[in-house]
Every structure is written in structure tokens, then in C-alpha cells.
XYZ file of C-alpha atoms in Angstrom:
563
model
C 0.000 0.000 0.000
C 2.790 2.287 0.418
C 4.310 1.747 -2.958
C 0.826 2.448 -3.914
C 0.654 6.070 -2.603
C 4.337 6.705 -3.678
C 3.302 5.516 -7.145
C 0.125 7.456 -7.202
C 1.814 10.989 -5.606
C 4.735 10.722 -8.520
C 2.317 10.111 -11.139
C 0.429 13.509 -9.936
C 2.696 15.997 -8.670
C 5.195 15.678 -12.007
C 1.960 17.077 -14.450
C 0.957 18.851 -11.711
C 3.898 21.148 -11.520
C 3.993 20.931 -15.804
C 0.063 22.025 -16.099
C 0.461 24.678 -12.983
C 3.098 25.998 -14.562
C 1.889 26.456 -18.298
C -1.896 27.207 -16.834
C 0.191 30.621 -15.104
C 1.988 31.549 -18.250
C -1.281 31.478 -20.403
C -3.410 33.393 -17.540
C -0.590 36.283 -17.357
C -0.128 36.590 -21.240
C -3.416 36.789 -21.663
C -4.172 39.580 -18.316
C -1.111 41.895 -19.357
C -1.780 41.878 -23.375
C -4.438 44.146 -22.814
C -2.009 46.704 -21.508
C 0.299 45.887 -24.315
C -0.024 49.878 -25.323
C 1.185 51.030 -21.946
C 4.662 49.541 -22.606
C 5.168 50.450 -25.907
C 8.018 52.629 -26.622
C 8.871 53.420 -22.781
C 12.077 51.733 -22.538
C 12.289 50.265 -19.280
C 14.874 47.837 -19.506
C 14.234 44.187 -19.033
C 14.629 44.374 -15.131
C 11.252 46.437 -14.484
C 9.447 44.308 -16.681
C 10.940 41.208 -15.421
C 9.791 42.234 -11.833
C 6.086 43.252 -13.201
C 5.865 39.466 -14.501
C 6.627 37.842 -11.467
C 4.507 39.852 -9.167
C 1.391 39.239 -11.761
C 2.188 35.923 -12.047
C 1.904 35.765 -8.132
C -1.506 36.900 -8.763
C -2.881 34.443 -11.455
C -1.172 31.450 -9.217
C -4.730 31.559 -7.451
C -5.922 30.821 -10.477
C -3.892 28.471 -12.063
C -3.350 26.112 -9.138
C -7.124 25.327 -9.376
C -7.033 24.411 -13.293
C -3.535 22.461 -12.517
C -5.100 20.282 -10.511
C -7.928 19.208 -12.513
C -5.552 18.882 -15.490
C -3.088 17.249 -13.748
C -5.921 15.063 -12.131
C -7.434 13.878 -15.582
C -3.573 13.346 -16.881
C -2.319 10.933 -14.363
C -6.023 9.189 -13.895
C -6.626 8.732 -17.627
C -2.911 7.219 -18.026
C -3.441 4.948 -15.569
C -6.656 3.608 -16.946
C -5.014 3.777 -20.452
C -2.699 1.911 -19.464
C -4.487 -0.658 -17.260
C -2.263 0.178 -14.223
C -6.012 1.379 -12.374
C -7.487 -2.064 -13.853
C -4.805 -4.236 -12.010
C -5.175 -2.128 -8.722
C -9.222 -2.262 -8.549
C -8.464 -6.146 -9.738
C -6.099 -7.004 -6.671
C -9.124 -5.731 -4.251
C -7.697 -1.942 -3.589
C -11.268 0.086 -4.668
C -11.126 3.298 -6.765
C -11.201 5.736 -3.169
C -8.352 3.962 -1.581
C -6.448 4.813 -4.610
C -7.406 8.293 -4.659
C -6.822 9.114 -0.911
C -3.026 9.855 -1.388
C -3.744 12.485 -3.704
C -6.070 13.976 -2.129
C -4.377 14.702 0.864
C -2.123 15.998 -1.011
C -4.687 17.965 -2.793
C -6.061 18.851 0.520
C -2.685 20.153 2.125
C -2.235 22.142 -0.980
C -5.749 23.837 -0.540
C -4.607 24.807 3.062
C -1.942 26.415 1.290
C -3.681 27.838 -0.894
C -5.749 29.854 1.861
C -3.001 31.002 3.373
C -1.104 32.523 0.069
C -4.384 33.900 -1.075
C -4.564 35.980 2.420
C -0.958 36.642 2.437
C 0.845 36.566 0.022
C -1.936 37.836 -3.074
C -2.524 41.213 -1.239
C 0.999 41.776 -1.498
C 1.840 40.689 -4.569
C -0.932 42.783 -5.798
C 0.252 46.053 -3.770
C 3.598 45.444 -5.698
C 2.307 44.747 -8.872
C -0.393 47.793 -9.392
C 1.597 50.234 -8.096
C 4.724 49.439 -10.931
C 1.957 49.010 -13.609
C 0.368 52.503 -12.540
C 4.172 54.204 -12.599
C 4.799 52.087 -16.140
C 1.782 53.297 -17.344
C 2.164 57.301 -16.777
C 5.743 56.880 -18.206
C 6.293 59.208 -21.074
C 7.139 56.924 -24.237
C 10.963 57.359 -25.375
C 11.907 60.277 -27.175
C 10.619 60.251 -30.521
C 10.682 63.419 -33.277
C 8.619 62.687 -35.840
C 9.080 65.065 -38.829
C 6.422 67.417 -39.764
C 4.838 67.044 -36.543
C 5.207 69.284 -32.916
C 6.737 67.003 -30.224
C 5.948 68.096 -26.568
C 7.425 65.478 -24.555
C 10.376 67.458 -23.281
C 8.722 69.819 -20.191
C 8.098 73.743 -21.602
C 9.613 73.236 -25.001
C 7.781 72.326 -28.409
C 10.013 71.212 -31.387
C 9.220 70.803 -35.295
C 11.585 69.552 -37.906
C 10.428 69.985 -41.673
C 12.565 66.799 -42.205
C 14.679 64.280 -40.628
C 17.295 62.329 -41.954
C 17.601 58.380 -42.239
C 20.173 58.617 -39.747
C 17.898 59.623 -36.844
C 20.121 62.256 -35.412
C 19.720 65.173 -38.199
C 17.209 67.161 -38.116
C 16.121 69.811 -40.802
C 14.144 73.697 -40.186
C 13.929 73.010 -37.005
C 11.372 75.051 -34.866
C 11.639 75.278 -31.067
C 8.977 77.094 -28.697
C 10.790 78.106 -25.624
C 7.591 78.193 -22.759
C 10.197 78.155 -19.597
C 9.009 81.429 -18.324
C 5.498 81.347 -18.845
C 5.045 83.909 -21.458
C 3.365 81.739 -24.389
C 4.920 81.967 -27.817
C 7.229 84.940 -27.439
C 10.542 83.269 -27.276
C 10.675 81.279 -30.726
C 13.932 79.455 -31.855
C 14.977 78.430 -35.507
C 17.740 76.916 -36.596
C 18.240 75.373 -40.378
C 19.571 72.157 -39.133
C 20.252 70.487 -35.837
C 22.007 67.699 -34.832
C 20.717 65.547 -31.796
C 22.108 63.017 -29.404
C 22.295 62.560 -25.687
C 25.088 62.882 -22.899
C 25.842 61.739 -19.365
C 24.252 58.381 -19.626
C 21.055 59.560 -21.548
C 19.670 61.481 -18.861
C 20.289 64.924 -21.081
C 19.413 65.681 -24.672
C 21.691 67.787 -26.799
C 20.508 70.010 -29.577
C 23.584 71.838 -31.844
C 21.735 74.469 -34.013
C 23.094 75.634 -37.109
C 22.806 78.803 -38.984
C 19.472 80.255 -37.404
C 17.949 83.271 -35.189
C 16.668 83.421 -31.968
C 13.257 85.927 -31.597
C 11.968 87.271 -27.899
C 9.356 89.435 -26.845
C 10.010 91.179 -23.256
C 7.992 93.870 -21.559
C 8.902 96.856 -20.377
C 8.355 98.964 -17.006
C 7.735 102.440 -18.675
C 5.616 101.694 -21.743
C 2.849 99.238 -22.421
C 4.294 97.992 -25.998
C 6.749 94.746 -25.729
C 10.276 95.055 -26.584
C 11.329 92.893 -29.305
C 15.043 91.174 -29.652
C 15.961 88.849 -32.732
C 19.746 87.635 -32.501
C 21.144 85.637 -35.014
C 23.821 83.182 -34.538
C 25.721 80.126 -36.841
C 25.959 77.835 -33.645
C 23.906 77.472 -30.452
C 23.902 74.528 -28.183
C 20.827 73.587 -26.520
C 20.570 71.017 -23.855
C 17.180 70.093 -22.046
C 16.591 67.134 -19.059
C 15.035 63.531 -19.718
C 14.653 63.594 -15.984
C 10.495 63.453 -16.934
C 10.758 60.223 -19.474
C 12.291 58.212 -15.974
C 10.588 55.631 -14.655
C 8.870 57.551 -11.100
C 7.639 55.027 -8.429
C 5.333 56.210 -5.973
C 4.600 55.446 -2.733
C 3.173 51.871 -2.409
C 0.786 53.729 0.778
C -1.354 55.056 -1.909
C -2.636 51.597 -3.403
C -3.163 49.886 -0.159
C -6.627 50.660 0.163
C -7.961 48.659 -2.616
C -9.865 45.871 -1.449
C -7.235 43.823 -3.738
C -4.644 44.350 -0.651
C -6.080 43.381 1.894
C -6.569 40.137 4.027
C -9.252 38.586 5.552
C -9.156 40.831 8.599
C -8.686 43.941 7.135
C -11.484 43.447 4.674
C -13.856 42.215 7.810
C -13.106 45.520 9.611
C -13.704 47.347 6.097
C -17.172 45.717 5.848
C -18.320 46.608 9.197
C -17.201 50.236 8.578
C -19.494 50.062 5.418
C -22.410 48.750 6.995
C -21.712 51.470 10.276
C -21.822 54.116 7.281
C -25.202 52.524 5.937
C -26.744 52.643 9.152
C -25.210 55.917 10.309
C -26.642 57.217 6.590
C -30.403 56.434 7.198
C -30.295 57.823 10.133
C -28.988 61.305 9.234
C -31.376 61.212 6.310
C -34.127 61.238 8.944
C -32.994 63.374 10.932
C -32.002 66.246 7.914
C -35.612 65.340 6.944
C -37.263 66.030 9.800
C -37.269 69.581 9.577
C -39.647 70.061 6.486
C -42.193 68.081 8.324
C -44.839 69.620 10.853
C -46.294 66.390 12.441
C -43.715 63.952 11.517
C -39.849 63.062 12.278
C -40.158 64.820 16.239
C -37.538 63.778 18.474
C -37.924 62.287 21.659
C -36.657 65.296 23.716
C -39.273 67.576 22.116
C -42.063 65.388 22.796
C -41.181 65.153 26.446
C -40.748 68.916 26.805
C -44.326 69.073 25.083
C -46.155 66.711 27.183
C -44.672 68.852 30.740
C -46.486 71.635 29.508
C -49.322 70.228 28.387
C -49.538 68.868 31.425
C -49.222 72.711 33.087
C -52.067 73.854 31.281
C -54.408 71.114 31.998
C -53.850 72.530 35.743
C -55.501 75.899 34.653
C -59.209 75.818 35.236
C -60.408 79.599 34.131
C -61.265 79.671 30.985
C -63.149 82.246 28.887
C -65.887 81.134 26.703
C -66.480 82.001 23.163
C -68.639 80.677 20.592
C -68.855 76.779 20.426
C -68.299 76.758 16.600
C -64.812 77.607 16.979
C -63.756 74.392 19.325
C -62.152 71.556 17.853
C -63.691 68.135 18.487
C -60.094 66.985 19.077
C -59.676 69.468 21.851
C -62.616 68.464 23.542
C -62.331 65.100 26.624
C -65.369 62.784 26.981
C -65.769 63.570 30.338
C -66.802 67.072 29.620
C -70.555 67.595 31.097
C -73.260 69.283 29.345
C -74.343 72.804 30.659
C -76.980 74.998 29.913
C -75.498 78.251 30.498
C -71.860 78.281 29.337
C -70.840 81.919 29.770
C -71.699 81.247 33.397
C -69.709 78.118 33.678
C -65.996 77.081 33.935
C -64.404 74.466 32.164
C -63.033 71.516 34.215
C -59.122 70.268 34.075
C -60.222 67.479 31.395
C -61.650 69.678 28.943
C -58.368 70.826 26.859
C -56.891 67.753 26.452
C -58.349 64.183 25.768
C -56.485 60.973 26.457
C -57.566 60.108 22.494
C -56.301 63.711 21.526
C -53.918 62.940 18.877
C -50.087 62.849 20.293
C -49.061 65.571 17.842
C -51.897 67.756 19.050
C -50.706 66.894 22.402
C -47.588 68.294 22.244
C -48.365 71.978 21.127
C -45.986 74.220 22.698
C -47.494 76.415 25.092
C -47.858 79.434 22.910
C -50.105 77.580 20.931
C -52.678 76.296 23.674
C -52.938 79.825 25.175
C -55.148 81.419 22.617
C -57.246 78.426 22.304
C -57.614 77.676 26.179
C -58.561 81.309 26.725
C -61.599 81.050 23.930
C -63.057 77.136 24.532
C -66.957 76.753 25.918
C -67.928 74.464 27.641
C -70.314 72.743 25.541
C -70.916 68.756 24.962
C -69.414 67.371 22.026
C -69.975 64.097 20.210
C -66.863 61.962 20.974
C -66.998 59.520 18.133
C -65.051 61.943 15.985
C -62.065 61.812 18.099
C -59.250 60.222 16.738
C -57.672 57.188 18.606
C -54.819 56.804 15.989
C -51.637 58.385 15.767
C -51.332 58.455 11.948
C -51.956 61.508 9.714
C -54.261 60.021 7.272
C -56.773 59.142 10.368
C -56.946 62.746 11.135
C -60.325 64.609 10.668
C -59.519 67.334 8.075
C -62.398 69.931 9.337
C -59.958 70.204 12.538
C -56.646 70.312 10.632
C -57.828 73.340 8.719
C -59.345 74.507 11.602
C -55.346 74.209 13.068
C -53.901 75.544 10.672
C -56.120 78.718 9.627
C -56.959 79.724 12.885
C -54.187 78.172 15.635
C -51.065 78.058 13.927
C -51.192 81.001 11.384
C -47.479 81.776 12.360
C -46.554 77.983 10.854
C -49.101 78.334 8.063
C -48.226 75.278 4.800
C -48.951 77.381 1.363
C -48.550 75.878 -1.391
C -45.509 76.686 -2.919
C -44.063 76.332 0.469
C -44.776 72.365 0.619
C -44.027 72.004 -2.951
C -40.542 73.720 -1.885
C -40.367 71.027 0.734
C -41.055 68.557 -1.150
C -39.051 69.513 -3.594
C -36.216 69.224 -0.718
C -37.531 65.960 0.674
C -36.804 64.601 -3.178
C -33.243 66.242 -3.379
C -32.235 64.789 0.287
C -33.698 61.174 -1.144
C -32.028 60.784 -4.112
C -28.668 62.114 -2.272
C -29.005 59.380 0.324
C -30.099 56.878 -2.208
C -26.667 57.448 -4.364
C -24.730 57.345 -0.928
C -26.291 54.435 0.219
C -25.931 52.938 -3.406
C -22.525 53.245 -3.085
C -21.763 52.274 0.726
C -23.446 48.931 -0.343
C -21.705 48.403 -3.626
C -18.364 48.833 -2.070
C -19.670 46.329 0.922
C -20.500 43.667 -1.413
C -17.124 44.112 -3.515
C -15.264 43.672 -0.083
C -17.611 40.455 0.680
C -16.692 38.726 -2.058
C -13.090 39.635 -1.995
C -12.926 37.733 1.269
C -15.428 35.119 -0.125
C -13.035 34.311 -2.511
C -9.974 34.115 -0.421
C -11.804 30.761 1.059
C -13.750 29.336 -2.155
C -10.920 29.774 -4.827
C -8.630 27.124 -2.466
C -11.667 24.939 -1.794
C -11.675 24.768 -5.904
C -8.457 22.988 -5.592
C -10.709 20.026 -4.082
C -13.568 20.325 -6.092
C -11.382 20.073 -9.251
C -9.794 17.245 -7.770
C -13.351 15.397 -7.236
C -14.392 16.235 -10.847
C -10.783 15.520 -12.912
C -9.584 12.327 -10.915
C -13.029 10.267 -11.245
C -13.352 11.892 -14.539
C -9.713 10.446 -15.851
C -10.813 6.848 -14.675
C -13.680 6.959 -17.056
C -12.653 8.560 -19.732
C -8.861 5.984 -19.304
C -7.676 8.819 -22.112
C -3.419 10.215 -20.876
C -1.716 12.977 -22.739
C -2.444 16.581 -22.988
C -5.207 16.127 -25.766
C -8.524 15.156 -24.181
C -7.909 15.801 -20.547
C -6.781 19.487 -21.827
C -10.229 20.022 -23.686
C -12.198 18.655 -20.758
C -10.474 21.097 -18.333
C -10.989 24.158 -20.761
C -14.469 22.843 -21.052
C -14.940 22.822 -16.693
C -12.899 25.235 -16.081
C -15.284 27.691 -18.293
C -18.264 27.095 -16.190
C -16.124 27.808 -13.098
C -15.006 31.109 -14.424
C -18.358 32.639 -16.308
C -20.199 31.474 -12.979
C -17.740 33.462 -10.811
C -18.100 36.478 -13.365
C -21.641 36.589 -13.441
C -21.853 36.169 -9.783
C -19.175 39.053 -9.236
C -20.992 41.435 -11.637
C -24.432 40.728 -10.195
C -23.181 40.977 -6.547
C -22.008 44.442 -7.339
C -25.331 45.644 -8.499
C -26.984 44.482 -5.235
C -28.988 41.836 -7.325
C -27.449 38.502 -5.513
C -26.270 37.852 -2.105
C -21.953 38.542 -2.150
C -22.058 35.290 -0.394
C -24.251 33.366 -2.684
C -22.009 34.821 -6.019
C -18.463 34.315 -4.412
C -19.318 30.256 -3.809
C -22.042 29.759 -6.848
C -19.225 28.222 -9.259
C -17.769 26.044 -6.105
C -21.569 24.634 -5.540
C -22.032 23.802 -9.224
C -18.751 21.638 -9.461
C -19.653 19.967 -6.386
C -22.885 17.963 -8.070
C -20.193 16.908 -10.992
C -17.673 15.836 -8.998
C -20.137 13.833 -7.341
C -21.637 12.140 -9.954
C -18.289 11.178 -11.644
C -17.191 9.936 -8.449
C -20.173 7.429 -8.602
C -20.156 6.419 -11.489
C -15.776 5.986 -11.585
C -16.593 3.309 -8.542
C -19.192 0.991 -10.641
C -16.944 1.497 -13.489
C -20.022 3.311 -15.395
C -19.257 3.695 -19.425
C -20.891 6.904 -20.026
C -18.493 8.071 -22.460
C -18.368 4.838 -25.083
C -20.836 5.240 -27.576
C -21.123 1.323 -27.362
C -22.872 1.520 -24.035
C -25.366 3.950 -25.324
C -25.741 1.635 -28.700
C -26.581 -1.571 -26.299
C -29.351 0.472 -24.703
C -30.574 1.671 -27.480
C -30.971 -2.131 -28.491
C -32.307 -2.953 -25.303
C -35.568 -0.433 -25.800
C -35.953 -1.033 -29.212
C -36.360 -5.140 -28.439
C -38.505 -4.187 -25.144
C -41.079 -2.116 -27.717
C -41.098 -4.848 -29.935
C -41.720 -7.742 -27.306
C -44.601 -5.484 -25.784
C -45.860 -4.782 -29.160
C -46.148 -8.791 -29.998
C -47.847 -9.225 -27.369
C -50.529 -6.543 -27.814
């Protein structure tokens, strides 16, 4: 049984290695071709380059080791069945998940692995690796003078050459716009030829002019009108600083924010601080609101202060009368007795405010009780109009009116005063809608970062369960088939985790759900093949599929005989 595992571990880890390896290379060709333009003509050397490659291919290695293994898997599986090495091992008694267990504890140590470079190493692979590209990227190209054409890669200066020779160093009416101090076009520069070439280890370019004049406008002190110089000369030297077409690299503190490098912890602490800013967001956006609302959005505080003096004036008993039209049934308690003779009477304590009395009414300030305490009757009022609920749409508009025309004049809602409000309300809701839009969009984007850290090495295994059981059915070796089936598997992993990535970020799928979607659909596969690999199933001979075809046809035909 030993020799077994041996056997089975060098058969796996030597196209393991081979498919890992090759699976990187194709990844990172195919990620950094589409910033092919970006290197163009910069002239970096081979070393910065050389470094960009190995930090990206860092980065696709959490890819790659995924497709390796299935590869790898279907390789050393389908060999051994080609070669009837797995026939003689299920035939001497060993059964197909005895043979497998060697690998996949290797498989399974790898995945652990896996987790831990994904959280460690990735993040700072990726720090390394974005911040070069970024510097690469806003690298001036190499300097180039194209005849007939301004160049103005060289900082303040514009040059023109009618012509330039095949040599690449002689240039013909040349033109040179000299914007060092600011002025515009006023210090012009022409020369009828020019050779160029560089000094001190290319970091200088050398221009020798030849048989031209040198024009400048300069203003004067005393008069308003620009003095004009124009010197001619047979030979000037120029000499201006590549210092600007050098590679620059910037602080690697300035990319460390992306979600890209981070680990697990400091992407948990990130998501919190999103869903703090979510909360924290609604909150303020009722709160801002509450001040273009009357009856709505009153704080705690201000209801308590209300209710203490509410609560003062239901002490005061003298009250004045005046005519009963003008009380509000809402004002009015049930226990308020019917008299004859008002303007002889006094109301009683319970007659301002009702225990039904609407809480908003309830807490009037006491400037606005005074004018109607020192006008109420006493006078009996049907109670069934008072209003139990605390919701505006139960209110009794005949008293509302009666509020606002005649009680709260000084708060009085025109028209274009609640269409203004509204008109607010809708400005403060689509502000907090974009805010919030964006809190939650960056929340699920750090979710499935971290998601991924854990489901991209529990792939590792799941390729395993769907390329080793797969090889032993198949019993095809080489790179042919087993490649093909990969490709073919290792699309659905990769348009699942795309599609759950994009619709994760536009809120329409749980993060969680999208980051493990691909993971849950190999799963059923690998399952299946696993079954079927241990009864030996033929599902991919066409034979198999020929002899049940036979089998229905003669099944038909006996039942049809006998009918």
C-alpha cells in the first residue's frame, strides 16, 4: 500500500507542476496583453518588466493552481486507466477511493496552502504589482521626433523639424517654442539644421543648431508695448533634461486601500465600517428630513418637553368662553358635562386635552394652547369623531384646517411652500439613495473579496473530485482530451464566478451566494463522476449507449407482440 501512494503521488505531482506551470503563463499573457499599449516605446529595460511578470504571475497562481489540478488530475487518472495500471489495482481488491486518498491529501494540504497565500501573500503581490503598472503606465514613451509634426514630450519646449534624416540624429528647419518662463509663444527658436544626441548616460538631450535666429518678446516697465530682440547666430547649443521620461515610483501607501490588498481581517473591519456608514446614513437622512415636516420626524426630547407643559395647562381651570363653533372636536375630553349656560360656567381640568387627543396635538408648545384655552366653551361634544390613531391620514380634516387657519397662522403650509419642501424631501432622497448605493456596492465588492480568499482554495478540491473520477472513465493520458475537458470545466467555473461578481455588485445577488455559486455547481459533478468511476459506469463509449438503445428497441417490440 505504500508503494501504492508513492506511485500514485509521482504520477500527480510531475503534471501537476507541468500544467500549474503552463496554466500561469497562459493566464498572465493573456491579463497583461491588454495593456500591451502602456509599454510600448517606454524603454524600461528588461529588469522592471521582469519584476512586473513575477509579481502578476503571483496573482494568477490563485488561479492556475485550481485548473492544474484538474488537469493534472485527468492526466495521471486517464494514463493509468489507459494503461491498465487502475485495472490491475481495482483487480487485486484496492477500490477506486483507496487509490485516490493519497492524492487527495495531497490535494487537501495544498488547498490549506492555498488559503493562506491567497490571504498573504496575493494582497501583497498585488500592492507590488499595481503600483509598478500605474508608474509604467504614466511613463512618457521614449523620445521620438517625428518630422512634420510638434513634439511636446520634453517639459516647456515644443520642437518641429520639416525633415529628418535616415540617420535619426539630423534634423532639418527646425522650430523650437521656448515656454520656460510662462510667457506663451514669445521666445521662438529656428535653426536650419540640428544635430541631436544625448550625454551623461542619456539622462540629457543635446541640440547643436546651425545657422538660425533666436526671436523674444520682453515687456517693459515704462511703456505698455513689448520690446522685441531677434539675434542671429551660426551655432547654439541647446541642452534640455530627460529627468520626466524616468521611470517615477510612488509610494506603495497610496494603493493599499484597494480591497485587492487586503486580508481577511482587514477586509472584515472594512465591511463593518461600510455597513456602520449605511446605518449611520439612514439615520442622518431622517434626521435632515425632519425639519420640512410639521407632524412627523419629532424627536424624543421635544415630545417630552411638550407633554410637561401640556400637562401645566391642563392645571388651569379659568377659561373664557367664546362661541362653540370655533372648538375643535379633538380638543374636547369625553368627560366634559353638558351645561346649559356656558358663559356662566368654567371648564373643568379634562376639557383641553383628551387621552384620544392625537399625540401631535398633544404636544403643542405652550404658545399655541394659550389662545385656544382662553376662547373654549364648555359645551358637549360628540366623541366619536375623536381620533384614537396616531397616523396623519386618520386625522379629521375639518380640525386640521381649523389648526392651521386659525391656531397656527405663524406655521401656516402654502402651497408653494410644501411644494418647496417637497421639492427638498426629493433632493435629500435621491442624495441618500446614491450614498447608500454606493456604501453597499463597495460592501458587497469587499464580501466577495474575502469570499473568494476561502472558495478559490476549496476549488483545488472540487477540481480534484471532478478531474480524478473523470480520468478513470474517460482511461484517455496525454495533454489532448484531458486538456479540452479542463478548458471545457474550467469555463463554467469562471463565467459562474463572473456573473456572480458582476451581479453581486449591483446588489442583485447575495456577495455570499455569487463568491461560492461556481464552487456549488462543481460539487454535483464531482459527485456524480465519483459514482459512477466506482461501478466502473461507461458513459463516455458510444457502445454503451448503442446496447441500450438495443435494449428499448427489443422491449417495444416484445410489448408490441404481445398486444
Amino acid at each position: 500500500m505504500r508503494k501504492l501512494d508513492v506511485l500514485m503521488l509521482k504520477s500527480f505531482i510531475g503534471p501537476f507542476l507541468l500544467t500549474t506551470a503552463v496554466s500561469n503563463f497562459i493566464l498572465l499573457v493573456q491579463y497583461l496583453l491588454k495593456y500591451f499599449d502602456d509599454f510600448v516605446g517606454k524603454n524600461l529595460g528588461f529588469s522592471v518588466f521582469a519584476e512586473l511578470l513575477f509579481y502578476f504571475s503571483l496573482n494568477m497562481l490563485q488561479i492556475a493552481l485550481p485548473l492544474g489540478v484538474l488537469v493534472a488530475s485527468l492526466m495521471t487518472f486517464g494514463n493509468l486507466g489507459e494503461q491498465f495500471e487502475l485495472t490491475a489495482i481495482k483487480s487485486s481488491g484496492i477500490s477506486l477511493l483507496r487509490t485516490l486518498r493519497p492524492i487527495f491529501l495531497f490535494v487537501f494540504v495544498l488547498s490549506i496552502g492555498a488559503y493562506f497565500f491567497n490571504n498573504y501573500t496575493i494582497p501583497a503581490a498585488n500592492l507590488k504589482a499595481y503600483s509598478l503598472l500605474y508608474d509604467i503606465k504614466h511613463t512618457k514613451p521614449a523620445l521620438d521626433i517625428k518630422a512634420g509634426a510638434f513634439y511636446s514630450g520634453i517639459p516647456n519646449y515644443s520642437i518641429k523639424a520639416k525633415d529628418k534624416l535616415p540617420d535619426g540624429r539630423t534634423l532639418l528647419d527646425v522650430i523650437i517654442y521656448d515656454h520656460t518662463m510662462g510667457r506663451g509663444n514669445k521666445t521662438v527658436i529656428m535653426a536650419d539644421s540640428s544635430l541631436m544626441y544625448t550625454i551623461m548616460d542619456d539622462r540629457y538631450l543635446k541640440l547643436e543648431l546651425y545657422r538660425g535666429h533666436y526671436y523674444s518678446e520682453e515687456a517693459t516697465s515704462k511703456s505698455s508695448i513689448d520690446r522685441f530682440y531677434r539675434t542671429e547666430y551660426n551655432k547654439m547649443d541647446m541642452v534640455f533634461s530627460l529627468a520626466s521620461f524616468d521611470l517615477k515610483r510612488r509610494k506603495e501607501e497610496l494603493f493599499q486601500n484597494n480591497r485587492q490588498m487586503k486580508n481577511i481581517s482587514e477586509l472584515a473591519m472594512d465591511i463593518d465600517s461600510f455597513q456602520h456608514m449605511i446605518i449611520k446614513q439612514k439615520a442622518n437622512f431622517i434626521e435632515t428630513s425632519g425639519r420640512y415636516f410639521d407632524f412627523h420626524f419629532k424627536n424624543k426630547e421635544e415630545i417630552n418637553k411638550r407633554k410637561e407643559l401640556i400637562h401645566e395647562e391642563e392645571q388651569l381651570r379659568d377659561v373664557e368662553p367664546i362661541e362653540a363653533s370655533l372648538i375643535p372636536s379633538f380638543l374636547v375630553s369625553r368627560q366634559t358635562q353638558e351645561i346649559d349656560n356656558p358663559q356662566d360656567e368654567k371648564l373643568s381640568r379634562d376639557t383641553v386635552i383628551s387621552e384620544k387627543t392625537p399625540q401631535r396635538f398633544r404636544n403643542f408648545p405652550k404658545e399655541d394652547l394659550k389662545p385656544i384655552r382662553e376662547k373654549l366653551v364648555l359645551k358637549n361634544i360628540d366623541d366619536k369623531s375623536l381620533i384614537a390613531s396616531d397616523s396623519l391620514d386618520t386625522l379629521k380634516w375639518s380640525d386640521l384646517d381649523y389648526y392651521l387657519d386659525e391656531v397656527h397662522k405663524s406655521r401656516r403650509l402654502t402651497f408653494p411652500e410644501a411644494l418647496n419642501r417637497a421639492r427638498s424631501v426629493k433632493v435629500n432622497i435621491n442624495s441618500a439613495k446614491t450614498r447608500l448605493y454606493q456604501y453597499q456596492k463597495n460592501a458587497n465588492l469587499y464580501t466577495i473579496e474575502m469570499q473568494k480568499k476561502y472558495a478559490q482554495a476549496l476549488a483545488c478540491i472540487l477540481m480534484f473530485l471532478v478531474g480524478a473520477p473523470l480520468g478513470a472513465i474517460i482511461k484517455k493520458g496525454g495533454l489532448g482530451v484531458p486538456t479540452i475537458i479542463a478548458i471545457f470545466f474550467f469555463i463554467i467555473y469562471y463565467v459562474f464566478s463572473s456573473i456572480g461578481e458582476k451581479q453581486a455588485k449591483e446588489g442583485a445577488m447575495d456577495p455570499i451566494i455569487a463568491a461560492w455559486m461556481s464552487d456549488a455547481i462543481l460539487l454535483p459533478f464531482g459527485l456524480f463522476f465519483l459514482r459512477q468511476a466506482r461501478v466502473d459506469a461507461r458513459i463516455f463509449e458510444i457502445d454503451a449507449y448503442r446496447i441500450g438503445i438495443e435494449k428499448l428497441k427489443r422491449r417495444f417490440a416484445r410489448n408490441k407482440n404481445k398486444a
